[in-house]
Amino acid sequence: MSNIPADLRYAASHEWARLEADGSVTVGISDHAQEALGDVVFVELPDVGKQLAAGQEAGVVESVKAASDIYAPVSGEVIAVNEALADAPELVNEDPYGNWFFKLKPSNPDELTALLDAAGYMAVADADA
Amino acid sequence: MGLRTPLYDLHLALGAKMVDFGGWDMPLHYGSQVEEHHQVRRDCGVFDVSHMTVVDVQGADAQSYLQKLLANDVARLSEPGKALYSGMLNEQGGVIDDLIVYLCDWGYRVVVNASTRDKDIAWMQARAEGFAVELRERADLAMLAIQGPRARAHVAELVTAARAALIHDLKPFQGLPEGDWFIARTGYTGEDGLEIMLPAGQAAELLNELVGAGIAPIGLGARDTLRLEAGMNLYGQDMDENVSPLAANMAWTIAWEPSERDFVGRAALQAQRADEAQPKLVGLVLEERGVLRAHQVVRVEGVGDGEITSGSFSPTLGKSIALARVPAATGERAEVEIRGKWYPVRVVRPNFVRHGKPLI
């Protein structure tokens, strides 16, 4: 059973999003996603400054098994990326909620409410399992 | 639901994530594929390979039949216990399967792949016409591979004195019976180790004992990265019926002499051998971050294009490696297209890690 924190929002494509106090949105991949991927060996992150639309490809996570695209859960500008993942991609497996991928300055914060809550995402993850 | 080995329930009990492999429900990993990989390189691990197909060949013409059937020559097996690796080719020189054949005192034991079972057996039976041979599939056997630098020592501690003595005495690529077990010093990892064929009913007990003694169960995921580092082909990926063994790094498995031995595919291979345009299977190493994958395009400047046949992350080397079929004139550098971008790669002999040590 994968861990799905109740305080986050989720995309059906398995990213989590957290609205921070400063109005930015932090993005990572879910525990269910890291488990399905297996050992993560490489993470390709978007460039800081890039404008992303909700649902647009933002990067790639590669496990030993396969490569998977990561999508922006909401629209906005990339304001930071987690450089630690370049040297230690396995952190994604160890703590998928502590090791974020990138932060966005959302262009439309209302998009967050359109994302799944924990219960909604649990249904997606279960159907996927 | 797929086919199940006698160890299916035990895999589930050990927490395996199961996947379909050639119609079989097999363990992909039991937690971390990378950890399992390291376990085999550093100590040892145990794989369920009961899905593989064992065919015993007996009869007065067993040798001449296999000399016709296989590109390698079983006459090279000088005494019971010796084994050789061979391609089984079609008339066009394509690889129907790759296999290991052991000489036994009663005939030959042939081990072919799981995913190719039906066509292999049909082919072997059709070729048997006119030969006094009997083919018997040994679905009653299970097979465990225990691989790693400490594999033989670990297993020897857990089995009867007679089996321990045999394990101690076996030379690489040798396999002999002991009671109702057949113990071979062979494998698919580039490490020392054993493959044990035994009655299916005993397999769960043996696996339980091995795991109980601290030998980690290893899934197909690590099996694939281990064999890739060892530069060993995977049938269906690195070669198939449309690929010549000459283009699959299997030239060493073709016994050209004696020249009068007319094995299936010989005429086609001879023509291919004379053809300088025959591509070759090489190793690739990506020095930058990223992962090489099967079917990515390889570009060799001024020479032509090729294709990756197997690619993954190498846990031992900490970078991505691949096997690729490229033009014969390929030198030491090439480029690979990953998601629309070209990455430089180093071209090496397709043998990356052996006995735990990097070779590149």
Tab-separated table of C-alpha atoms in Angstrom:
chain	number	residue	atom	x	y	z
A	1	MET	CA	0.000	0.000	0.000
A	2	SER	CA	1.588	3.238	-1.033
A	3	ASN	CA	1.754	6.379	1.057
A	4	ILE	CA	-0.576	9.218	-0.072
A	5	PRO	CA	-0.290	12.256	2.231
A	6	ALA	CA	-3.607	14.018	2.753
A	7	ASP	CA	-2.138	17.533	2.597
A	8	LEU	CA	-1.025	17.278	-1.048
A	9	ARG	CA	-2.827	17.479	-4.374
A	10	TYR	CA	-2.176	14.972	-7.145
A	11	ALA	CA	-2.280	14.670	-10.918
A	12	ALA	CA	-3.571	11.467	-12.482
A	13	SER	CA	-0.141	11.270	-14.147
A	14	HIS	CA	1.287	10.622	-10.636
A	15	GLU	CA	2.838	13.977	-9.702
A	16	TRP	CA	2.112	15.551	-6.331
A	17	ALA	CA	1.797	19.327	-5.853
A	18	ARG	CA	2.036	21.364	-2.681
A	19	LEU	CA	1.052	25.017	-2.378
A	20	GLU	CA	3.689	26.761	-0.281
A	21	ALA	CA	3.177	29.759	2.019
A	22	ASP	CA	4.936	32.017	-0.511
A	23	GLY	CA	2.435	31.070	-3.219
A	24	SER	CA	4.823	28.790	-5.125
A	25	VAL	CA	3.945	25.175	-5.958
A	26	THR	CA	6.385	22.344	-5.253
A	27	VAL	CA	6.155	19.273	-7.511
A	28	GLY	CA	7.371	15.704	-7.124
A	29	ILE	CA	6.248	12.182	-7.963
A	30	SER	CA	4.091	10.018	-5.736
A	31	ASP	CA	5.158	7.060	-3.666
A	32	HIS	CA	3.016	4.900	-5.914
A	33	ALA	CA	4.903	6.242	-8.960
A	34	GLN	CA	8.371	5.613	-7.525
A	35	GLU	CA	7.331	2.127	-6.517
A	36	ALA	CA	6.005	1.340	-9.973
A	37	LEU	CA	9.140	2.738	-11.606
A	38	GLY	CA	11.575	0.834	-9.433
A	39	ASP	CA	15.112	2.057	-8.832
A	40	VAL	CA	15.409	5.596	-10.208
A	41	VAL	CA	18.783	6.160	-11.897
A	42	PHE	CA	18.392	9.450	-13.728
A	43	VAL	CA	16.214	12.541	-13.497
A	44	GLU	CA	15.994	15.189	-16.211
A	45	LEU	CA	14.636	18.450	-14.833
A	46	PRO	CA	13.209	21.473	-16.662
A	47	ASP	CA	15.232	24.675	-17.077
A	48	VAL	CA	14.616	27.396	-14.523
A	49	GLY	CA	12.623	30.176	-16.185
A	50	LYS	CA	10.704	27.846	-18.463
A	51	GLN	CA	6.970	28.483	-18.798
A	52	LEU	CA	4.922	25.317	-18.507
A	53	ALA	CA	1.251	24.743	-19.204
A	54	ALA	CA	-0.695	22.353	-16.990
A	55	GLY	CA	-0.167	18.843	-18.370
A	56	GLN	CA	2.911	19.834	-20.353
A	57	GLU	CA	6.010	17.631	-20.236
A	58	ALA	CA	8.372	19.040	-17.638
A	59	GLY	CA	11.072	16.394	-17.376
A	60	VAL	CA	11.877	12.725	-17.408
A	61	VAL	CA	12.490	10.195	-14.683
A	62	GLU	CA	14.382	7.089	-15.702
A	63	SER	CA	14.469	3.924	-13.655
A	64	VAL	CA	16.466	0.814	-14.434
A	65	LYS	CA	13.288	-0.406	-16.061
A	66	ALA	CA	11.962	2.487	-18.135
A	67	ALA	CA	11.786	6.204	-18.849
A	68	SER	CA	8.674	8.141	-17.821
A	69	ASP	CA	7.711	11.712	-18.537
A	70	ILE	CA	6.906	14.071	-15.703
A	71	TYR	CA	4.174	16.629	-16.347
A	72	ALA	CA	3.509	20.009	-14.831
A	73	PRO	CA	0.405	19.571	-12.657
A	74	VAL	CA	-0.400	23.284	-12.942
A	75	SER	CA	0.663	26.091	-15.300
A	76	GLY	CA	3.480	28.404	-14.348
A	77	GLU	CA	7.111	29.386	-14.529
A	78	VAL	CA	9.831	27.065	-13.234
A	79	ILE	CA	11.540	28.993	-10.410
A	80	ALA	CA	13.732	26.240	-8.917
A	81	VAL	CA	14.817	22.664	-9.576
A	82	ASN	CA	16.145	20.134	-7.087
A	83	GLU	CA	19.771	19.769	-8.188
A	84	ALA	CA	20.362	17.100	-5.534
A	85	LEU	CA	18.486	14.633	-7.735
A	86	ALA	CA	21.113	14.929	-10.464
A	87	ASP	CA	23.748	13.340	-8.238
A	88	ALA	CA	21.499	11.145	-6.140
A	89	PRO	CA	18.422	10.128	-8.156
A	90	GLU	CA	17.815	7.256	-5.721
A	91	LEU	CA	16.532	9.875	-3.244
A	92	VAL	CA	13.276	9.720	-5.190
A	93	ASN	CA	12.836	6.103	-4.091
A	94	GLU	CA	13.897	6.773	-0.525
A	95	ASP	CA	11.537	9.681	0.117
A	96	PRO	CA	9.356	10.708	-2.820
A	97	TYR	CA	7.623	13.465	-0.847
A	98	GLY	CA	10.765	14.929	0.674
A	99	ASN	CA	12.669	14.962	-2.602
A	100	TRP	CA	10.820	17.320	-4.910
A	101	PHE	CA	11.602	17.805	-8.605
A	102	PHE	CA	10.855	21.476	-9.294
A	103	LYS	CA	8.977	24.530	-8.032
A	104	LEU	CA	6.567	26.588	-10.094
A	105	LYS	CA	5.281	30.118	-9.753
A	106	PRO	CA	1.691	29.272	-10.725
A	107	SER	CA	0.058	31.457	-13.355
A	108	ASN	CA	-3.387	30.302	-12.287
A	109	PRO	CA	-3.488	29.054	-8.662
A	110	ASP	CA	-7.095	27.897	-9.152
A	111	GLU	CA	-5.748	24.992	-11.208
A	112	LEU	CA	-4.596	23.437	-7.945
A	113	THR	CA	-8.164	22.852	-6.842
A	114	ALA	CA	-8.831	20.962	-10.063
A	115	LEU	CA	-6.193	18.381	-9.083
A	116	LEU	CA	-7.088	15.207	-7.212
A	117	ASP	CA	-7.163	15.067	-3.448
A	118	ALA	CA	-5.662	12.094	-1.605
A	119	ALA	CA	-8.833	10.004	-1.852
A	120	GLY	CA	-9.199	10.754	-5.548
A	121	TYR	CA	-5.595	9.849	-6.214
A	122	MET	CA	-5.864	6.670	-4.181
A	123	ALA	CA	-8.570	5.516	-6.593
A	124	VAL	CA	-6.256	6.255	-9.531
A	125	ALA	CA	-3.332	4.439	-7.917
A	126	ASP	CA	-5.476	1.434	-7.050
A	127	ALA	CA	-6.849	1.154	-10.580
A	128	ASP	CA	-3.267	1.312	-11.789
A	129	ALA	CA	-1.911	-1.393	-9.499
B	1	MET	CA	-2.865	-15.889	-15.800
B	2	GLY	CA	0.504	-16.966	-17.030
B	3	LEU	CA	2.459	-20.173	-16.566
B	4	ARG	CA	3.870	-20.717	-13.097
B	5	THR	CA	7.029	-22.379	-11.904
B	6	PRO	CA	6.897	-24.642	-8.816
B	7	LEU	CA	8.235	-21.645	-6.863
B	8	TYR	CA	5.443	-19.211	-7.692
B	9	ASP	CA	3.869	-19.195	-4.213
B	10	LEU	CA	7.244	-18.815	-2.584
B	11	HIS	CA	8.040	-15.784	-4.755
B	12	LEU	CA	4.846	-14.136	-3.552
B	13	ALA	CA	5.679	-15.002	0.047
B	14	LEU	CA	9.102	-13.411	-0.451
B	15	GLY	CA	7.437	-10.196	-1.600
B	16	ALA	CA	8.193	-10.466	-5.303
B	17	LYS	CA	6.735	-8.066	-7.819
B	18	MET	CA	5.638	-10.460	-10.549
B	19	VAL	CA	5.685	-9.770	-14.284
B	20	ASP	CA	4.945	-11.658	-17.459
B	21	PHE	CA	8.049	-13.048	-19.130
B	22	GLY	CA	7.515	-15.114	-22.253
B	23	GLY	CA	4.154	-16.277	-20.956
B	24	TRP	CA	5.446	-17.045	-17.451
B	25	ASP	CA	4.608	-15.187	-14.248
B	26	MET	CA	8.083	-14.485	-12.934
B	27	PRO	CA	9.580	-12.284	-10.194
B	28	LEU	CA	10.855	-8.936	-11.514
B	29	HIS	CA	12.391	-8.035	-8.164
B	30	TYR	CA	11.791	-8.553	-4.456
B	31	GLY	CA	12.244	-4.894	-3.485
B	32	SER	CA	15.179	-3.253	-5.227
B	33	GLN	CA	16.539	-4.466	-8.535
B	34	VAL	CA	19.763	-2.495	-8.066
B	35	GLU	CA	20.383	-3.951	-4.599
B	36	GLU	CA	19.820	-7.440	-5.964
B	37	HIS	CA	22.318	-6.744	-8.721
B	38	HIS	CA	24.989	-5.659	-6.227
B	39	GLN	CA	24.214	-8.653	-4.041
B	40	VAL	CA	25.137	-11.029	-6.875
B	41	ARG	CA	28.301	-9.136	-7.819
B	42	ARG	CA	29.500	-8.889	-4.210
B	43	ASP	CA	28.297	-12.093	-2.574
B	44	CYS	CA	25.634	-14.263	-4.148
B	45	GLY	CA	21.959	-14.563	-4.947
B	46	VAL	CA	19.491	-17.180	-6.141
B	47	PHE	CA	17.318	-17.021	-9.262
B	48	ASP	CA	14.359	-19.192	-10.187
B	49	VAL	CA	15.036	-20.208	-13.783
B	50	SER	CA	12.586	-23.085	-13.826
B	51	HIS	CA	10.812	-21.486	-16.765
B	52	MET	CA	13.711	-22.455	-19.013
B	53	THR	CA	13.186	-25.490	-21.194
B	54	VAL	CA	15.234	-28.640	-20.667
B	55	VAL	CA	15.262	-31.201	-23.477
B	56	ASP	CA	17.133	-34.485	-23.151
B	57	VAL	CA	18.430	-36.006	-26.387
B	58	GLN	CA	19.088	-39.738	-26.397
B	59	GLY	CA	19.627	-42.437	-28.996
B	60	ALA	CA	22.258	-43.939	-31.256
B	61	ASP	CA	22.328	-40.843	-33.488
B	62	ALA	CA	22.235	-38.217	-30.721
B	63	GLN	CA	25.660	-36.863	-31.592
B	64	SER	CA	25.187	-36.747	-35.374
B	65	TYR	CA	21.735	-35.186	-34.887
B	66	LEU	CA	23.114	-32.368	-32.727
B	67	GLN	CA	26.023	-31.921	-35.137
B	68	LYS	CA	23.418	-31.227	-37.814
B	69	LEU	CA	21.153	-29.129	-35.569
B	70	LEU	CA	23.697	-26.796	-33.968
B	71	ALA	CA	26.257	-24.321	-35.283
B	72	ASN	CA	28.696	-25.329	-32.582
B	73	ASP	CA	30.017	-28.898	-32.680
B	74	VAL	CA	29.062	-31.283	-29.880
B	75	ALA	CA	31.942	-33.516	-30.962
B	76	ARG	CA	34.094	-30.988	-29.111
B	77	LEU	CA	32.636	-32.296	-25.858
B	78	SER	CA	35.294	-34.807	-24.948
B	79	GLU	CA	33.763	-36.330	-21.814
B	80	PRO	CA	30.525	-36.338	-19.826
B	81	GLY	CA	30.139	-33.130	-17.877
B	82	LYS	CA	31.452	-30.835	-20.580
B	83	ALA	CA	29.120	-28.188	-21.943
B	84	LEU	CA	29.039	-25.781	-24.833
B	85	TYR	CA	27.054	-22.755	-25.898
B	86	SER	CA	25.587	-22.731	-29.392
B	87	GLY	CA	23.144	-21.107	-31.717
B	88	MET	CA	20.441	-23.205	-33.329
B	89	LEU	CA	20.063	-21.686	-36.787
B	90	ASN	CA	17.564	-21.790	-39.607
B	91	GLU	CA	18.584	-22.406	-43.221
B	92	GLN	CA	18.999	-18.647	-43.728
B	93	GLY	CA	21.541	-18.533	-40.925
B	94	GLY	CA	19.182	-16.717	-38.531
B	95	VAL	CA	19.203	-17.635	-34.854
B	96	ILE	CA	16.189	-19.726	-33.838
B	97	ASP	CA	17.547	-19.828	-30.301
B	98	ASP	CA	20.719	-19.880	-28.255
B	99	LEU	CA	21.251	-22.747	-25.871
B	100	ILE	CA	23.609	-24.736	-23.697
B	101	VAL	CA	24.208	-28.417	-24.347
B	102	TYR	CA	25.766	-30.727	-21.752
B	103	LEU	CA	27.263	-34.112	-22.605
B	104	CYS	CA	25.892	-36.753	-20.236
B	105	ASP	CA	26.738	-40.444	-20.023
B	106	TRP	CA	23.278	-41.273	-21.422
B	107	GLY	CA	23.138	-38.616	-24.149
B	108	TYR	CA	22.851	-34.825	-24.192
B	109	ARG	CA	20.946	-32.330	-22.106
B	110	VAL	CA	19.937	-29.190	-23.992
B	111	VAL	CA	18.687	-26.058	-22.194
B	112	VAL	CA	16.822	-23.563	-24.375
B	113	ASN	CA	14.949	-20.368	-23.604
B	114	ALA	CA	11.477	-20.238	-22.094
B	115	SER	CA	9.874	-17.821	-24.531
B	116	THR	CA	10.979	-19.916	-27.518
B	117	ARG	CA	9.902	-23.297	-26.149
B	118	ASP	CA	7.174	-24.189	-28.643
B	119	LYS	CA	9.025	-23.271	-31.809
B	120	ASP	CA	12.265	-24.810	-30.531
B	121	ILE	CA	10.676	-28.156	-29.780
B	122	ALA	CA	8.807	-28.166	-33.100
B	123	TRP	CA	12.048	-27.346	-34.934
B	124	MET	CA	14.078	-29.925	-33.040
B	125	GLN	CA	11.473	-32.613	-33.698
B	126	ALA	CA	11.221	-31.789	-37.396
B	127	ARG	CA	15.031	-31.950	-37.756
B	128	ALA	CA	15.091	-35.308	-35.939
B	129	GLU	CA	13.514	-37.112	-38.872
B	130	GLY	CA	15.873	-39.760	-40.181
B	131	PHE	CA	17.928	-39.803	-36.984
B	132	ALA	CA	17.665	-42.496	-34.316
B	133	VAL	CA	17.034	-40.022	-31.496
B	134	GLU	CA	14.479	-39.505	-28.801
B	135	LEU	CA	13.722	-36.000	-27.521
B	136	ARG	CA	12.256	-35.717	-24.068
B	137	GLU	CA	11.210	-32.424	-22.559
B	138	ARG	CA	11.941	-32.396	-18.838
B	139	ALA	CA	9.034	-30.344	-17.539
B	140	ASP	CA	9.396	-32.408	-14.359
B	141	LEU	CA	12.543	-30.467	-13.473
B	142	ALA	CA	12.904	-27.111	-11.788
B	143	MET	CA	16.065	-25.039	-12.054
B	144	LEU	CA	17.720	-22.670	-9.624
B	145	ALA	CA	20.732	-20.520	-10.499
B	146	ILE	CA	22.919	-19.499	-7.573
B	147	GLN	CA	25.363	-16.880	-8.790
B	148	GLY	CA	28.084	-14.740	-7.298
B	149	PRO	CA	31.651	-15.015	-5.992
B	150	ARG	CA	30.463	-16.833	-2.848
B	151	ALA	CA	27.788	-18.953	-4.539
B	152	ARG	CA	29.593	-22.286	-4.628
B	153	ALA	CA	30.868	-21.974	-1.077
B	154	HIS	CA	27.424	-21.022	0.263
B	155	VAL	CA	25.599	-23.826	-1.521
B	156	ALA	CA	28.213	-26.425	-0.569
B	157	GLU	CA	27.477	-25.719	3.107
B	158	LEU	CA	23.809	-26.579	2.671
B	159	VAL	CA	23.835	-29.792	0.649
B	160	THR	CA	24.926	-33.410	1.136
B	161	ALA	CA	28.617	-34.221	1.354
B	162	ALA	CA	28.546	-35.851	-2.083
B	163	ARG	CA	26.976	-32.762	-3.655
B	164	ALA	CA	29.346	-30.452	-1.823
B	165	ALA	CA	32.273	-32.451	-3.167
B	166	LEU	CA	30.943	-32.221	-6.707
B	167	ILE	CA	30.386	-28.466	-6.338
B	168	HIS	CA	33.945	-28.113	-5.151
B	169	ASP	CA	35.350	-30.158	-8.050
B	170	LEU	CA	33.287	-28.755	-10.931
B	171	LYS	CA	35.252	-26.753	-13.458
B	172	PRO	CA	33.729	-23.723	-15.167
B	173	PHE	CA	31.177	-24.722	-17.791
B	174	GLN	CA	30.937	-28.261	-16.469
B	175	GLY	CA	27.755	-30.010	-15.324
B	176	LEU	CA	27.273	-33.440	-13.742
B	177	PRO	CA	24.509	-35.420	-12.055
B	178	GLU	CA	24.505	-36.216	-8.343
B	179	GLY	CA	21.577	-38.375	-7.312
B	180	ASP	CA	18.483	-36.811	-8.877
B	181	TRP	CA	20.135	-33.378	-9.179
B	182	PHE	CA	22.138	-32.095	-12.105
B	183	ILE	CA	24.631	-29.483	-10.962
B	184	ALA	CA	26.377	-27.229	-13.463
B	185	ARG	CA	28.933	-24.481	-13.020
B	186	THR	CA	27.254	-22.220	-15.546
B	187	GLY	CA	25.211	-19.044	-15.437
B	188	TYR	CA	24.125	-15.814	-17.026
B	189	THR	CA	25.694	-13.157	-14.815
B	190	GLY	CA	29.440	-13.027	-15.526
B	191	GLU	CA	30.093	-14.373	-12.033
B	192	ASP	CA	31.047	-17.786	-10.793
B	193	GLY	CA	28.070	-19.858	-9.760
B	194	LEU	CA	25.857	-22.853	-10.234
B	195	GLU	CA	22.747	-23.881	-12.070
B	196	ILE	CA	20.972	-26.754	-10.341
B	197	MET	CA	18.303	-28.798	-12.099
B	198	LEU	CA	16.274	-30.891	-9.689
B	199	PRO	CA	12.878	-32.583	-9.390
B	200	ALA	CA	10.211	-29.861	-9.289
B	201	GLY	CA	8.938	-31.156	-5.954
B	202	GLN	CA	12.260	-30.387	-4.264
B	203	ALA	CA	12.654	-26.864	-5.582
B	204	ALA	CA	10.713	-24.997	-2.899
B	205	GLU	CA	12.626	-26.738	-0.131
B	206	LEU	CA	15.962	-25.852	-1.713
B	207	LEU	CA	15.001	-22.233	-2.324
B	208	ASN	CA	13.756	-21.979	1.267
B	209	GLU	CA	17.035	-23.342	2.578
B	210	LEU	CA	19.085	-21.000	0.431
B	211	VAL	CA	17.068	-17.943	1.434
B	212	GLY	CA	17.088	-19.085	5.053
B	213	ALA	CA	20.881	-19.191	4.883
B	214	GLY	CA	20.918	-15.554	3.829
B	215	ILE	CA	21.185	-15.958	0.064
B	216	ALA	CA	19.025	-13.230	-1.442
B	217	PRO	CA	16.394	-14.119	-4.041
B	218	ILE	CA	17.057	-12.208	-7.273
B	219	GLY	CA	14.490	-11.251	-9.891
B	220	LEU	CA	14.553	-11.027	-13.665
B	221	GLY	CA	15.318	-7.300	-13.513
B	222	ALA	CA	18.748	-7.847	-11.988
B	223	ARG	CA	19.230	-10.904	-14.165
B	224	ASP	CA	18.935	-8.594	-17.167
B	225	THR	CA	21.392	-5.938	-15.915
B	226	LEU	CA	23.857	-8.633	-14.798
B	227	ARG	CA	23.845	-10.374	-18.170
B	228	LEU	CA	24.071	-7.033	-19.979
B	229	GLU	CA	27.168	-6.054	-17.977
B	230	ALA	CA	28.590	-9.485	-18.789
B	231	GLY	CA	27.933	-8.825	-22.486
B	232	MET	CA	25.664	-11.845	-22.820
B	233	ASN	CA	22.931	-11.814	-25.441
B	234	LEU	CA	19.239	-11.995	-24.651
B	235	TYR	CA	17.313	-13.944	-27.236
B	236	GLY	CA	14.600	-11.936	-28.962
B	237	GLN	CA	16.373	-8.716	-28.150
B	238	ASP	CA	20.006	-8.975	-29.275
B	239	MET	CA	19.355	-11.624	-31.896
B	240	ASP	CA	16.470	-13.525	-33.450
B	241	GLU	CA	15.596	-15.501	-36.555
B	242	ASN	CA	16.457	-12.577	-38.805
B	243	VAL	CA	19.892	-11.993	-37.318
B	244	SER	CA	23.046	-13.905	-38.169
B	245	PRO	CA	25.222	-15.084	-35.280
B	246	LEU	CA	28.000	-13.184	-37.090
B	247	ALA	CA	26.072	-9.983	-36.400
B	248	ALA	CA	25.348	-10.978	-32.793
B	249	ASN	CA	28.843	-11.457	-31.365
B	250	MET	CA	28.377	-15.227	-31.677
B	251	ALA	CA	31.034	-15.963	-34.304
B	252	TRP	CA	33.002	-17.818	-31.615
B	253	THR	CA	30.124	-20.273	-31.255
B	254	ILE	CA	30.303	-21.402	-34.881
B	255	ALA	CA	32.462	-24.477	-35.424
B	256	TRP	CA	33.616	-24.149	-39.052
B	257	GLU	CA	35.825	-27.193	-38.784
B	258	PRO	CA	35.512	-29.946	-39.790
B	259	SER	CA	34.450	-28.334	-43.047
B	260	GLU	CA	32.409	-31.364	-44.105
B	261	ARG	CA	30.041	-31.003	-41.115
B	262	ASP	CA	26.901	-29.723	-42.805
B	263	PHE	CA	25.002	-28.042	-39.952
B	264	VAL	CA	21.723	-26.227	-40.599
B	265	GLY	CA	22.503	-22.697	-41.788
B	266	ARG	CA	26.089	-23.399	-42.786
B	267	ALA	CA	25.757	-22.426	-46.444
B	268	ALA	CA	24.052	-19.148	-45.573
B	269	LEU	CA	26.657	-18.341	-42.911
B	270	GLN	CA	29.504	-18.956	-45.320
B	271	ALA	CA	28.050	-16.412	-47.719
B	272	GLN	CA	27.541	-13.937	-44.853
B	273	ARG	CA	31.072	-14.492	-43.655
B	274	ALA	CA	32.402	-13.349	-47.023
B	275	ASP	CA	30.232	-10.241	-46.917
B	276	GLU	CA	32.178	-7.328	-45.499
B	277	ALA	CA	28.992	-5.332	-44.968
B	278	GLN	CA	27.835	-7.706	-42.230
B	279	PRO	CA	27.096	-5.523	-39.180
B	280	LYS	CA	28.548	-6.263	-35.759
B	281	LEU	CA	27.311	-6.236	-32.187
B	282	VAL	CA	29.331	-3.879	-29.993
B	283	GLY	CA	29.143	-2.376	-26.543
B	284	LEU	CA	28.291	1.275	-25.933
B	285	VAL	CA	29.080	3.363	-22.873
B	286	LEU	CA	27.306	6.646	-22.199
B	287	GLU	CA	29.597	8.946	-20.241
B	288	GLU	CA	26.918	11.577	-19.663
B	289	ARG	CA	23.826	11.195	-17.553
B	290	GLY	CA	20.991	9.363	-19.231
B	291	VAL	CA	19.948	5.837	-20.003
B	292	LEU	CA	20.486	3.947	-23.246
B	293	ARG	CA	17.506	1.809	-24.232
B	294	ALA	CA	16.725	-0.823	-26.828
B	295	HIS	CA	15.778	0.538	-30.269
B	296	GLN	CA	17.452	3.921	-29.874
B	297	VAL	CA	19.235	4.941	-33.057
B	298	VAL	CA	23.033	4.890	-33.188
B	299	ARG	CA	24.776	7.222	-35.630
B	300	VAL	CA	28.374	6.714	-36.678
B	301	GLU	CA	29.706	9.715	-38.517
B	302	GLY	CA	30.816	8.940	-42.036
B	303	VAL	CA	29.853	5.285	-41.623
B	304	GLY	CA	26.125	4.873	-41.138
B	305	ASP	CA	23.412	4.041	-38.651
B	306	GLY	CA	22.833	1.244	-36.199
B	307	GLU	CA	20.467	0.387	-33.387
B	308	ILE	CA	20.673	-0.422	-29.704
B	309	THR	CA	19.470	-3.960	-29.040
B	310	SER	CA	19.717	-3.912	-25.224
B	311	GLY	CA	20.364	-0.917	-23.018
B	312	SER	CA	20.103	-0.112	-19.349
B	313	PHE	CA	21.772	1.484	-16.404
B	314	SER	CA	24.768	-0.495	-15.185
B	315	PRO	CA	24.647	-0.629	-11.389
B	316	THR	CA	28.281	-1.769	-11.193
B	317	LEU	CA	29.623	1.015	-13.424
B	318	GLY	CA	27.168	3.700	-12.321
B	319	LYS	CA	26.480	4.707	-15.903
B	320	SER	CA	24.446	3.502	-18.818
B	321	ILE	CA	25.660	0.756	-21.153
B	322	ALA	CA	24.193	-0.971	-24.171
B	323	LEU	CA	24.625	-3.593	-26.825
B	324	ALA	CA	24.163	-2.199	-30.316
B	325	ARG	CA	24.236	-3.542	-33.848
B	326	VAL	CA	26.309	-1.138	-35.929
B	327	PRO	CA	28.052	-1.068	-39.320
B	328	ALA	CA	31.241	-3.116	-39.535
B	329	ALA	CA	33.393	-0.013	-40.059
B	330	THR	CA	32.330	1.572	-36.746
B	331	GLY	CA	35.301	2.850	-34.775
B	332	GLU	CA	35.580	4.006	-31.173
B	333	ARG	CA	32.967	6.752	-31.132
B	334	ALA	CA	29.297	6.986	-32.010
B	335	GLU	CA	26.227	8.988	-31.062
B	336	VAL	CA	22.868	7.852	-29.743
B	337	GLU	CA	19.580	9.654	-30.030
B	338	ILE	CA	17.749	9.927	-26.714
B	339	ARG	CA	14.449	11.831	-26.854
B	340	GLY	CA	15.485	13.874	-29.861
B	341	LYS	CA	18.964	14.782	-28.631
B	342	TRP	CA	22.241	13.208	-29.727
B	343	TYR	CA	24.628	11.981	-27.026
B	344	PRO	CA	28.224	10.865	-27.645
B	345	VAL	CA	28.990	7.273	-26.656
B	346	ARG	CA	32.140	5.204	-26.494
B	347	VAL	CA	32.212	1.990	-28.534
B	348	VAL	CA	33.759	-0.919	-26.625
B	349	ARG	CA	33.991	-4.686	-26.739
B	350	PRO	CA	30.642	-6.002	-25.534
B	351	ASN	CA	31.916	-7.171	-22.178
B	352	PHE	CA	31.618	-4.591	-19.439
B	353	VAL	CA	32.028	-6.420	-16.128
B	354	ARG	CA	33.461	-9.820	-15.329
B	355	HIS	CA	33.896	-11.366	-11.870
B	356	GLY	CA	32.882	-8.125	-10.214
B	357	LYS	CA	35.511	-6.042	-12.010
B	358	PRO	CA	34.866	-3.307	-14.597
B	359	LEU	CA	36.480	-4.092	-17.937
B	360	ILE	CA	35.932	-0.752	-19.611
